[in-house]
Amino acid sequence: MASADLRGELECSICLTLYTDPVTLRCGHNFCRVCIDEVLSAQDGPEVYSCPECRAVFLERPTLMRNLTLRNVAERFLITESHQEEITGICCTYCVDSPVPAVRSCLHCEASLCDNHLRSHSIGPEHVLTDPSTSLENWKCSIHKKILEYYCTEDAACICVSCSLTGEHRGHQVEMLDEASEKKKKKLRNVLQKLTKKRKKTKERVRSLEERRRKAQDKASGEAERVTALCTDIRRRVDDLEKKVLSDISRQEEKMSLSLSALIHQLEIKKDELSRKMRHIEELCNMTDPLTVLQEPDTGDLCDPEEEEGDEDTGGHDGGDEDTGGHDGGDRGVELISHISHTLSAMIRDINVIFYVQDPADILLDVNTAANNLLISDDLKTATWTRITENRPETAERFQYNQVMSRRGFTSGRHYWDVEIRGSGWWIVGMCYPSIDRRGLQSLIGYNNKSWCLHRERWFSNPCSVRHDSKVIQLPDEISSDRVRICLDYEAGQLSFYELCDPIRHLHTFTAAFTEPLHALLHVFNGSIKISGGAAGGKTERI
């Protein structure tokens, strides 16, 4: 109603529409500029002008004053009215001159009403008012053409009074529409509450996944940068190695060239001397005077051919020295090639370690396999040797000697796990098949064809070795760190051991065609071994 009143105040009394470029006369009344211009132009004859609203007389054509405030109000009202029409899309049925938004609809009259017409509308009980609607016929029963007032709970249908009393819903449980609507709204609110909780959980899940995605992207970006840096470093090292090798080859070639040039020069001198002697001998041989031949004063300079052969041998021996020098150069070349091969092999092993990016395996020790002189920690990560025998039941799974196996076995993929040795100078770590013997010497890790291990015994002069099927390979260097990494590539058939020092050091790699699941296996004596399950300290983060 307020909207209709405001519209009346903003309508031009000449065109009966909203003001367009409103102007004000001296009497205070407002009109559209075009409308008042037409009226004043029609009054030019008698030279007397009057206001169409109050009939105020003006002896001269009045000056029109623009009313900017009124224009702004009219424009805003028009915008608001258009927005309201967009929201409801329903106009008053009785406002035929200009569309006015409806505020209510009468189900009985099947009409929509604005504020003005609603005020004069009948208020009888049959005139049911609702929110503005274009489908008023939906509010009436399609059979009895009466207003739908009830809700049949059995058939879940809206019905009229006739349907309830005499129609097909007679005797059914019915409710008033408002009551049924409130019950349904209550159920919907419960559903909405549950959906809100689910949406909140989903939103939190989305946020969590987005955070994981961001971390994954950051990790991938970091890994990409790390790999790029590593590849750059590898290329630099290869380039440096190439330059060094080429420099060594060039230096060796120059040295050999100088040595051979000196030898060639000596042989050229010797060749000239021999040629001179040969010519002199030929001259003596061609002389007919025996006295001259026998009295030749330079005879002492002429050597017996046999002696010359001795000199040849000596010279050959000297040449042999040079050859030996040449062989020495060849030996040095072999040593150089060996050094290069060793360097490249070390680089390749280092590269293999660098790009071993599989996540650390979660290794838990199996108490059912632990020997009775081993204590297993509550987190199943540490095995400790003890003199006090544990009172565990003897089973076919339990090892007789100081060993314990992991619960988990690996049948595919690439995995690694770390161990930390504490207070023990004698320990063995490695992997085995679950079919390994549990009693007797053949059950010891490395002493059968079902296990592979790294072994350290500090009482021996060369204490570090690897063992499989009782075959021992001594390692050239002792293990100085107390942390070791075991890497498994099941498909490739490779089991590798590394010392976690700075930088990380490759110890040995077993190659085999694995036929069973591989379990971690620890042998502990006079100390403890802890499975740390990941990289920590030094530069082991490279793995």
PDB file of N, CA and C in Angstrom, residues 313-406:
ATOM      1  N   ASP A 313     121.895 -56.218 -29.062  1.00  0.00           N
ATOM      2  CA  ASP A 313     121.110 -56.732 -27.946  1.00  0.00           C
ATOM      3  C   ASP A 313     121.007 -55.713 -26.842  1.00  0.00           C
ATOM      4  N   THR A 314     122.208 -55.069 -26.593  1.00  0.00           N
ATOM      5  CA  THR A 314     122.196 -54.037 -25.542  1.00  0.00           C
ATOM      6  C   THR A 314     121.276 -52.919 -25.916  1.00  0.00           C
ATOM      7  N   GLY A 315     121.477 -52.550 -27.202  1.00  0.00           N
ATOM      8  CA  GLY A 315     120.589 -51.481 -27.666  1.00  0.00           C
ATOM      9  C   GLY A 315     119.142 -51.919 -27.588  1.00  0.00           C
ATOM     10  N   GLY A 316     118.929 -53.206 -27.979  1.00  0.00           N
ATOM     11  CA  GLY A 316     117.572 -53.731 -27.873  1.00  0.00           C
ATOM     12  C   GLY A 316     117.087 -53.709 -26.446  1.00  0.00           C
ATOM     13  N   HIS A 317     118.027 -54.031 -25.550  1.00  0.00           N
ATOM     14  CA  HIS A 317     117.641 -53.993 -24.141  1.00  0.00           C
ATOM     15  C   HIS A 317     117.299 -52.583 -23.712  1.00  0.00           C
ATOM     16  N   ASP A 318     118.147 -51.648 -24.206  1.00  0.00           N
ATOM     17  CA  ASP A 318     117.829 -50.250 -23.883  1.00  0.00           C
ATOM     18  C   ASP A 318     116.479 -49.887 -24.448  1.00  0.00           C
ATOM     19  N   GLY A 319     116.325 -50.346 -25.738  1.00  0.00           N
ATOM     20  CA  GLY A 319     115.014 -50.085 -26.328  1.00  0.00           C
ATOM     21  C   GLY A 319     113.911 -50.760 -25.524  1.00  0.00           C
ATOM     22  N   GLY A 320     114.284 -51.952 -24.997  1.00  0.00           N
ATOM     23  CA  GLY A 320     113.313 -52.646 -24.152  1.00  0.00           C
ATOM     24  C   GLY A 320     112.957 -51.820 -22.950  1.00  0.00           C
ATOM     25  N   ASP A 321     113.973 -51.090 -22.416  1.00  0.00           N
ATOM     26  CA  ASP A 321     113.670 -50.206 -21.293  1.00  0.00           C
ATOM     27  C   ASP A 321     112.656 -49.170 -21.713  1.00  0.00           C
ATOM     28  N   GLU A 322     112.907 -48.660 -22.949  1.00  0.00           N
ATOM     29  CA  GLU A 322     111.939 -47.675 -23.422  1.00  0.00           C
ATOM     30  C   GLU A 322     110.572 -48.314 -23.610  1.00  0.00           C
ATOM     31  N   ASP A 323     110.660 -49.581 -24.167  1.00  0.00           N
ATOM     32  CA  ASP A 323     109.388 -50.272 -24.326  1.00  0.00           C
ATOM     33  C   ASP A 323     108.733 -50.499 -22.979  1.00  0.00           C
ATOM     34  N   THR A 324     109.665 -50.857 -22.039  1.00  0.00           N
ATOM     35  CA  THR A 324     109.119 -51.029 -20.687  1.00  0.00           C
ATOM     36  C   THR A 324     108.482 -49.760 -20.213  1.00  0.00           C
ATOM     37  N   GLY A 325     109.202 -48.668 -20.542  1.00  0.00           N
ATOM     38  CA  GLY A 325     108.584 -47.380 -20.218  1.00  0.00           C
ATOM     39  C   GLY A 325     107.250 -47.245 -20.925  1.00  0.00           C
ATOM     40  N   GLY A 326     107.240 -47.732 -22.203  1.00  0.00           N
ATOM     41  CA  GLY A 326     105.973 -47.695 -22.917  1.00  0.00           C
ATOM     42  C   GLY A 326     104.943 -48.570 -22.240  1.00  0.00           C
ATOM     43  N   HIS A 327     105.378 -49.745 -21.781  1.00  0.00           N
ATOM     44  CA  HIS A 327     104.451 -50.617 -21.070  1.00  0.00           C
ATOM     45  C   HIS A 327     103.998 -49.969 -19.780  1.00  0.00           C
ATOM     46  N   ASP A 328     104.975 -49.257 -19.141  1.00  0.00           N
ATOM     47  CA  ASP A 328     104.575 -48.534 -17.937  1.00  0.00           C
ATOM     48  C   ASP A 328     103.495 -47.531 -18.272  1.00  0.00           C
ATOM     49  N   GLY A 329     103.690 -46.862 -19.426  1.00  0.00           N
ATOM     50  CA  GLY A 329     102.663 -45.916 -19.853  1.00  0.00           C
ATOM     51  C   GLY A 329     101.353 -46.637 -20.102  1.00  0.00           C
ATOM     52  N   GLY A 330     101.447 -47.838 -20.710  1.00  0.00           N
ATOM     53  CA  GLY A 330     100.229 -48.618 -20.919  1.00  0.00           C
ATOM     54  C   GLY A 330      99.589 -49.009 -19.609  1.00  0.00           C
ATOM     55  N   ASP A 331     100.437 -49.416 -18.638  1.00  0.00           N
ATOM     56  CA  ASP A 331      99.906 -49.754 -17.320  1.00  0.00           C
ATOM     57  C   ASP A 331      99.224 -48.550 -16.690  1.00  0.00           C
ATOM     58  N   ARG A 332      99.890 -47.396 -16.855  1.00  0.00           N
ATOM     59  CA  ARG A 332      99.278 -46.183 -16.308  1.00  0.00           C
ATOM     60  C   ARG A 332      97.953 -45.902 -17.009  1.00  0.00           C
ATOM     61  N   GLY A 333      97.914 -46.172 -18.319  1.00  0.00           N
ATOM     62  CA  GLY A 333      96.647 -45.996 -19.045  1.00  0.00           C
ATOM     63  C   GLY A 333      95.579 -46.930 -18.511  1.00  0.00           C
ATOM     64  N   VAL A 334      95.964 -48.187 -18.230  1.00  0.00           N
ATOM     65  CA  VAL A 334      95.011 -49.143 -17.657  1.00  0.00           C
ATOM     66  C   VAL A 334      94.533 -48.666 -16.295  1.00  0.00           C
ATOM     67  N   GLU A 335      95.505 -48.192 -15.499  1.00  0.00           N
ATOM     68  CA  GLU A 335      95.121 -47.678 -14.186  1.00  0.00           C
ATOM     69  C   GLU A 335      94.187 -46.490 -14.318  1.00  0.00           C
ATOM     70  N   LEU A 336      94.456 -45.630 -15.299  1.00  0.00           N
ATOM     71  CA  LEU A 336      93.603 -44.466 -15.516  1.00  0.00           C
ATOM     72  C   LEU A 336      92.191 -44.903 -15.906  1.00  0.00           C
ATOM     73  N   ILE A 337      92.115 -45.868 -16.838  1.00  0.00           N
ATOM     74  CA  ILE A 337      90.805 -46.363 -17.256  1.00  0.00           C
ATOM     75  C   ILE A 337      90.086 -47.005 -16.080  1.00  0.00           C
ATOM     76  N   SER A 338      90.834 -47.763 -15.277  1.00  0.00           N
ATOM     77  CA  SER A 338      90.244 -48.382 -14.092  1.00  0.00           C
ATOM     78  C   SER A 338      89.717 -47.325 -13.138  1.00  0.00           C
ATOM     79  N   HIS A 339      90.520 -46.256 -12.972  1.00  0.00           N
ATOM     80  CA  HIS A 339      90.083 -45.165 -12.088  1.00  0.00           C
ATOM     81  C   HIS A 339      88.805 -44.520 -12.629  1.00  0.00           C
ATOM     82  N   ILE A 340      88.764 -44.303 -13.941  1.00  0.00           N
ATOM     83  CA  ILE A 340      87.578 -43.697 -14.550  1.00  0.00           C
ATOM     84  C   ILE A 340      86.363 -44.603 -14.361  1.00  0.00           C
ATOM     85  N   SER A 341      86.572 -45.900 -14.614  1.00  0.00           N
ATOM     86  CA  SER A 341      85.470 -46.855 -14.452  1.00  0.00           C
ATOM     87  C   SER A 341      84.963 -46.866 -13.021  1.00  0.00           C
ATOM     88  N   HIS A 342      85.912 -46.853 -12.062  1.00  0.00           N
ATOM     89  CA  HIS A 342      85.523 -46.838 -10.654  1.00  0.00           C
ATOM     90  C   HIS A 342      84.742 -45.572 -10.325  1.00  0.00           C
ATOM     91  N   THR A 343      85.214 -44.436 -10.850  1.00  0.00           N
ATOM     92  CA  THR A 343      84.527 -43.162 -10.588  1.00  0.00           C
ATOM     93  C   THR A 343      83.125 -43.172 -11.166  1.00  0.00           C
ATOM     94  N   LEU A 344      82.996 -43.637 -12.425  1.00  0.00           N
ATOM     95  CA  LEU A 344      81.678 -43.681 -13.053  1.00  0.00           C
ATOM     96  C   LEU A 344      80.766 -44.646 -12.319  1.00  0.00           C
ATOM     97  N   SER A 345      81.311 -45.795 -11.900  1.00  0.00           N
ATOM     98  CA  SER A 345      80.494 -46.762 -11.158  1.00  0.00           C
ATOM     99  C   SER A 345      79.992 -46.158  -9.859  1.00  0.00           C
ATOM    100  N   ALA A 346      80.894 -45.438  -9.178  1.00  0.00           N
ATOM    101  CA  ALA A 346      80.483 -44.779  -7.931  1.00  0.00           C
ATOM    102  C   ALA A 346      79.394 -43.751  -8.201  1.00  0.00           C
ATOM    103  N   MET A 347      79.541 -43.007  -9.320  1.00  0.00           N
ATOM    104  CA  MET A 347      78.522 -42.021  -9.669  1.00  0.00           C
ATOM    105  C   MET A 347      77.192 -42.699  -9.958  1.00  0.00           C
ATOM    106  N   ILE A 348      77.241 -43.816 -10.691  1.00  0.00           N
ATOM    107  CA  ILE A 348      76.004 -44.525 -11.026  1.00  0.00           C
ATOM    108  C   ILE A 348      75.326 -45.040  -9.762  1.00  0.00           C
ATOM    109  N   ARG A 349      76.136 -45.609  -8.832  1.00  0.00           N
ATOM    110  CA  ARG A 349      75.552 -46.074  -7.573  1.00  0.00           C
ATOM    111  C   ARG A 349      74.943 -44.911  -6.816  1.00  0.00           C
ATOM    112  N   ASP A 350      75.662 -43.779  -6.831  1.00  0.00           N
ATOM    113  CA  ASP A 350      75.159 -42.597  -6.138  1.00  0.00           C
ATOM    114  C   ASP A 350      73.868 -42.119  -6.764  1.00  0.00           C
ATOM    115  N   ILE A 351      73.816 -42.167  -8.101  1.00  0.00           N
ATOM    116  CA  ILE A 351      72.594 -41.760  -8.790  1.00  0.00           C
ATOM    117  C   ILE A 351      71.446 -42.693  -8.438  1.00  0.00           C
ATOM    118  N   ASN A 352      71.746 -44.006  -8.396  1.00  0.00           N
ATOM    119  CA  ASN A 352      70.700 -44.963  -8.027  1.00  0.00           C
ATOM    120  C   ASN A 352      70.165 -44.659  -6.642  1.00  0.00           C
ATOM    121  N   VAL A 353      71.049 -44.303  -5.725  1.00  0.00           N
ATOM    122  CA  VAL A 353      70.614 -43.966  -4.373  1.00  0.00           C
ATOM    123  C   VAL A 353      69.812 -42.682  -4.379  1.00  0.00           C
ATOM    124  N   ILE A 354      70.304 -41.705  -5.148  1.00  0.00           N
ATOM    125  CA  ILE A 354      69.645 -40.401  -5.167  1.00  0.00           C
ATOM    126  C   ILE A 354      68.200 -40.523  -5.632  1.00  0.00           C
ATOM    127  N   PHE A 355      67.969 -41.359  -6.652  1.00  0.00           N
ATOM    128  CA  PHE A 355      66.641 -41.431  -7.228  1.00  0.00           C
ATOM    129  C   PHE A 355      65.796 -42.546  -6.633  1.00  0.00           C
ATOM    130  N   TYR A 356      66.224 -43.093  -5.514  1.00  0.00           N
ATOM    131  CA  TYR A 356      65.421 -44.107  -4.826  1.00  0.00           C
ATOM    132  C   TYR A 356      64.411 -43.368  -3.953  1.00  0.00           C
ATOM    133  N   VAL A 357      63.290 -42.956  -4.558  1.00  0.00           N
ATOM    134  CA  VAL A 357      62.369 -42.025  -3.916  1.00  0.00           C
ATOM    135  C   VAL A 357      61.155 -42.705  -3.290  1.00  0.00           C
ATOM    136  N   GLN A 358      61.156 -44.028  -3.210  1.00  0.00           N
ATOM    137  CA  GLN A 358      60.029 -44.723  -2.593  1.00  0.00           C
ATOM    138  C   GLN A 358      59.928 -44.329  -1.119  1.00  0.00           C
ATOM    139  N   ASP A 359      58.707 -44.210  -0.608  1.00  0.00           N
ATOM    140  CA  ASP A 359      58.523 -43.877   0.800  1.00  0.00           C
ATOM    141  C   ASP A 359      59.061 -45.005   1.677  1.00  0.00           C
ATOM    142  N   PRO A 360      59.490 -44.682   2.911  1.00  0.00           N
ATOM    143  CA  PRO A 360      60.028 -45.716   3.789  1.00  0.00           C
ATOM    144  C   PRO A 360      58.956 -46.739   4.151  1.00  0.00           C
ATOM    145  N   ALA A 361      59.366 -48.003   4.219  1.00  0.00           N
ATOM    146  CA  ALA A 361      58.432 -49.071   4.543  1.00  0.00           C
ATOM    147  C   ALA A 361      58.144 -49.065   6.042  1.00  0.00           C
ATOM    148  N   ASP A 362      56.924 -49.389   6.395  1.00  0.00           N
ATOM    149  CA  ASP A 362      56.528 -49.464   7.799  1.00  0.00           C
ATOM    150  C   ASP A 362      56.802 -50.887   8.280  1.00  0.00           C
ATOM    151  N   ILE A 363      57.912 -51.046   8.970  1.00  0.00           N
ATOM    152  CA  ILE A 363      58.350 -52.360   9.426  1.00  0.00           C
ATOM    153  C   ILE A 363      57.996 -52.528  10.907  1.00  0.00           C
ATOM    154  N   LEU A 364      57.273 -53.594  11.236  1.00  0.00           N
ATOM    155  CA  LEU A 364      56.970 -53.951  12.619  1.00  0.00           C
ATOM    156  C   LEU A 364      57.481 -55.365  12.859  1.00  0.00           C
ATOM    157  N   LEU A 365      58.094 -55.562  14.016  1.00  0.00           N
ATOM    158  CA  LEU A 365      58.663 -56.864  14.353  1.00  0.00           C
ATOM    159  C   LEU A 365      57.573 -57.820  14.834  1.00  0.00           C
ATOM    160  N   ASP A 366      57.745 -59.074  14.480  1.00  0.00           N
ATOM    161  CA  ASP A 366      56.778 -60.114  14.846  1.00  0.00           C
ATOM    162  C   ASP A 366      57.271 -60.823  16.107  1.00  0.00           C
ATOM    163  N   VAL A 367      56.599 -60.557  17.225  1.00  0.00           N
ATOM    164  CA  VAL A 367      57.001 -61.142  18.509  1.00  0.00           C
ATOM    165  C   VAL A 367      56.923 -62.668  18.451  1.00  0.00           C
ATOM    166  N   ASN A 368      56.024 -63.199  17.658  1.00  0.00           N
ATOM    167  CA  ASN A 368      55.869 -64.654  17.581  1.00  0.00           C
ATOM    168  C   ASN A 368      57.090 -65.338  16.977  1.00  0.00           C
ATOM    169  N   THR A 369      57.957 -64.559  16.305  1.00  0.00           N
ATOM    170  CA  THR A 369      59.174 -65.145  15.734  1.00  0.00           C
ATOM    171  C   THR A 369      60.409 -64.836  16.561  1.00  0.00           C
ATOM    172  N   ALA A 370      60.289 -63.983  17.581  1.00  0.00           N
ATOM    173  CA  ALA A 370      61.451 -63.530  18.340  1.00  0.00           C
ATOM    174  C   ALA A 370      62.011 -64.639  19.222  1.00  0.00           C
ATOM    175  N   ALA A 371      63.333 -64.773  19.212  1.00  0.00           N
ATOM    176  CA  ALA A 371      63.989 -65.730  20.104  1.00  0.00           C
ATOM    177  C   ALA A 371      63.755 -65.308  21.549  1.00  0.00           C
ATOM    178  N   ASN A 372      63.842 -66.252  22.463  1.00  0.00           N
ATOM    179  CA  ASN A 372      63.512 -65.982  23.855  1.00  0.00           C
ATOM    180  C   ASN A 372      64.533 -65.091  24.554  1.00  0.00           C
ATOM    181  N   ASN A 373      65.697 -64.872  23.954  1.00  0.00           N
ATOM    182  CA  ASN A 373      66.661 -63.952  24.573  1.00  0.00           C
ATOM    183  C   ASN A 373      66.637 -62.587  23.887  1.00  0.00           C
ATOM    184  N   LEU A 374      65.528 -62.266  23.229  1.00  0.00           N
ATOM    185  CA  LEU A 374      65.348 -60.938  22.639  1.00  0.00           C
ATOM    186  C   LEU A 374      64.118 -60.274  23.242  1.00  0.00           C
ATOM    187  N   LEU A 375      64.278 -59.013  23.682  1.00  0.00           N
ATOM    188  CA  LEU A 375      63.155 -58.206  24.146  1.00  0.00           C
ATOM    189  C   LEU A 375      62.664 -57.357  22.977  1.00  0.00           C
ATOM    190  N   ILE A 376      61.345 -57.326  22.744  1.00  0.00           N
ATOM    191  CA  ILE A 376      60.756 -56.537  21.677  1.00  0.00           C
ATOM    192  C   ILE A 376      59.993 -55.373  22.311  1.00  0.00           C
ATOM    193  N   SER A 377      60.264 -54.164  21.859  1.00  0.00           N
ATOM    194  CA  SER A 377      59.630 -52.970  22.432  1.00  0.00           C
ATOM    195  C   SER A 377      58.139 -52.960  22.136  1.00  0.00           C
ATOM    196  N   ASP A 378      57.402 -52.120  22.908  1.00  0.00           N
ATOM    197  CA  ASP A 378      55.952 -52.050  22.749  1.00  0.00           C
ATOM    198  C   ASP A 378      55.543 -51.578  21.360  1.00  0.00           C
ATOM    199  N   ASP A 379      56.352 -50.686  20.764  1.00  0.00           N
ATOM    200  CA  ASP A 379      56.012 -50.203  19.426  1.00  0.00           C
ATOM    201  C   ASP A 379      56.483 -51.145  18.323  1.00  0.00           C
ATOM    202  N   LEU A 380      57.048 -52.306  18.721  1.00  0.00           N
ATOM    203  CA  LEU A 380      57.494 -53.346  17.777  1.00  0.00           C
ATOM    204  C   LEU A 380      58.545 -52.825  16.801  1.00  0.00           C
ATOM    205  N   LYS A 381      59.395 -51.890  17.296  1.00  0.00           N
ATOM    206  CA  LYS A 381      60.415 -51.302  16.430  1.00  0.00           C
ATOM    207  C   LYS A 381      61.836 -51.637  16.878  1.00  0.00           C
ATOM    208  N   THR A 382      62.011 -52.113  18.116  1.00  0.00           N
ATOM    209  CA  THR A 382      63.347 -52.326  18.669  1.00  0.00           C
ATOM    210  C   THR A 382      63.475 -53.742  19.211  1.00  0.00           C
ATOM    211  N   ALA A 383      64.607 -54.377  18.880  1.00  0.00           N
ATOM    212  CA  ALA A 383      64.938 -55.698  19.420  1.00  0.00           C
ATOM    213  C   ALA A 383      66.198 -55.564  20.273  1.00  0.00           C
ATOM    214  N   THR A 384      66.153 -56.028  21.535  1.00  0.00           N
ATOM    215  CA  THR A 384      67.267 -55.879  22.476  1.00  0.00           C
ATOM    216  C   THR A 384      67.655 -57.249  23.019  1.00  0.00           C
ATOM    217  N   TRP A 385      68.967 -57.515  22.993  1.00  0.00           N
ATOM    218  CA  TRP A 385      69.468 -58.783  23.529  1.00  0.00           C
ATOM    219  C   TRP A 385      69.458 -58.743  25.050  1.00  0.00           C
ATOM    220  N   THR A 386      69.092 -59.855  25.690  1.00  0.00           N
ATOM    221  CA  THR A 386      69.054 -59.932  27.145  1.00  0.00           C
ATOM    222  C   THR A 386      69.557 -61.300  27.590  1.00  0.00           C
ATOM    223  N   ARG A 387      70.185 -61.306  28.771  1.00  0.00           N
ATOM    224  CA  ARG A 387      70.646 -62.579  29.330  1.00  0.00           C
ATOM    225  C   ARG A 387      69.498 -63.358  29.964  1.00  0.00           C
ATOM    226  N   ILE A 388      68.432 -62.620  30.317  1.00  0.00           N
ATOM    227  CA  ILE A 388      67.287 -63.267  30.957  1.00  0.00           C
ATOM    228  C   ILE A 388      66.371 -63.804  29.861  1.00  0.00           C
ATOM    229  N   THR A 389      66.142 -65.081  29.897  1.00  0.00           N
ATOM    230  CA  THR A 389      65.335 -65.717  28.860  1.00  0.00           C
ATOM    231  C   THR A 389      63.860 -65.408  29.064  1.00  0.00           C
ATOM    232  N   GLU A 390      63.216 -64.966  28.003  1.00  0.00           N
ATOM    233  CA  GLU A 390      61.784 -64.703  28.054  1.00  0.00           C
ATOM    234  C   GLU A 390      61.017 -66.029  28.067  1.00  0.00           C
ATOM    235  N   ASN A 391      59.924 -66.024  28.785  1.00  0.00           N
ATOM    236  CA  ASN A 391      59.113 -67.237  28.895  1.00  0.00           C
ATOM    237  C   ASN A 391      58.020 -67.210  27.829  1.00  0.00           C
ATOM    238  N   ARG A 392      58.453 -67.363  26.587  1.00  0.00           N
ATOM    239  CA  ARG A 392      57.489 -67.384  25.493  1.00  0.00           C
ATOM    240  C   ARG A 392      57.237 -68.839  25.091  1.00  0.00           C
ATOM    241  N   PRO A 393      56.049 -69.098  24.579  1.00  0.00           N
ATOM    242  CA  PRO A 393      55.751 -70.485  24.167  1.00  0.00           C
ATOM    243  C   PRO A 393      56.602 -70.883  22.963  1.00  0.00           C
ATOM    244  N   GLU A 394      57.073 -72.110  22.975  1.00  0.00           N
ATOM    245  CA  GLU A 394      57.853 -72.631  21.859  1.00  0.00           C
ATOM    246  C   GLU A 394      56.904 -72.984  20.714  1.00  0.00           C
ATOM    247  N   THR A 395      57.097 -72.337  19.593  1.00  0.00           N
ATOM    248  CA  THR A 395      56.265 -72.591  18.422  1.00  0.00           C
ATOM    249  C   THR A 395      57.167 -72.825  17.219  1.00  0.00           C
ATOM    250  N   ALA A 396      56.552 -73.271  16.138  1.00  0.00           N
ATOM    251  CA  ALA A 396      57.326 -73.530  14.912  1.00  0.00           C
ATOM    252  C   ALA A 396      57.829 -72.236  14.285  1.00  0.00           C
ATOM    253  N   GLU A 397      57.206 -71.131  14.642  1.00  0.00           N
ATOM    254  CA  GLU A 397      57.609 -69.847  14.054  1.00  0.00           C
ATOM    255  C   GLU A 397      58.834 -69.243  14.747  1.00  0.00           C
ATOM    256  N   ARG A 398      59.068 -69.585  16.023  1.00  0.00           N
ATOM    257  CA  ARG A 398      60.057 -68.889  16.831  1.00  0.00           C
ATOM    258  C   ARG A 398      61.483 -69.341  16.493  1.00  0.00           C
ATOM    259  N   PHE A 399      62.389 -68.355  16.380  1.00  0.00           N
ATOM    260  CA  PHE A 399      63.797 -68.642  16.119  1.00  0.00           C
ATOM    261  C   PHE A 399      64.468 -69.161  17.390  1.00  0.00           C
ATOM    262  N   GLN A 400      65.402 -70.072  17.187  1.00  0.00           N
ATOM    263  CA  GLN A 400      66.159 -70.623  18.320  1.00  0.00           C
ATOM    264  C   GLN A 400      67.225 -69.637  18.781  1.00  0.00           C
ATOM    265  N   TYR A 401      67.874 -68.965  17.824  1.00  0.00           N
ATOM    266  CA  TYR A 401      68.957 -68.037  18.158  1.00  0.00           C
ATOM    267  C   TYR A 401      68.467 -66.588  18.079  1.00  0.00           C
ATOM    268  N   ASN A 402      69.385 -65.642  18.345  1.00  0.00           N
ATOM    269  CA  ASN A 402      69.025 -64.241  18.609  1.00  0.00           C
ATOM    270  C   ASN A 402      68.445 -63.535  17.376  1.00  0.00           C
ATOM    271  N   GLN A 403      67.326 -63.988  16.866  1.00  0.00           N
ATOM    272  CA  GLN A 403      66.784 -63.414  15.645  1.00  0.00           C
ATOM    273  C   GLN A 403      65.298 -63.117  15.793  1.00  0.00           C
ATOM    274  N   VAL A 404      64.831 -62.133  14.997  1.00  0.00           N
ATOM    275  CA  VAL A 404      63.417 -61.802  14.939  1.00  0.00           C
ATOM    276  C   VAL A 404      63.115 -61.323  13.519  1.00  0.00           C
ATOM    277  N   MET A 405      61.934 -61.701  13.044  1.00  0.00           N
ATOM    278  CA  MET A 405      61.532 -61.373  11.671  1.00  0.00           C
ATOM    279  C   MET A 405      60.395 -60.350  11.706  1.00  0.00           C
ATOM    280  N   SER A 406      60.229 -59.613  10.626  1.00  0.00           N
ATOM    281  CA  SER A 406      59.156 -58.621  10.555  1.00  0.00           C
ATOM    282  C   SER A 406      57.830 -59.291  10.226  1.00  0.00           C
TER     283      SER A 406
END
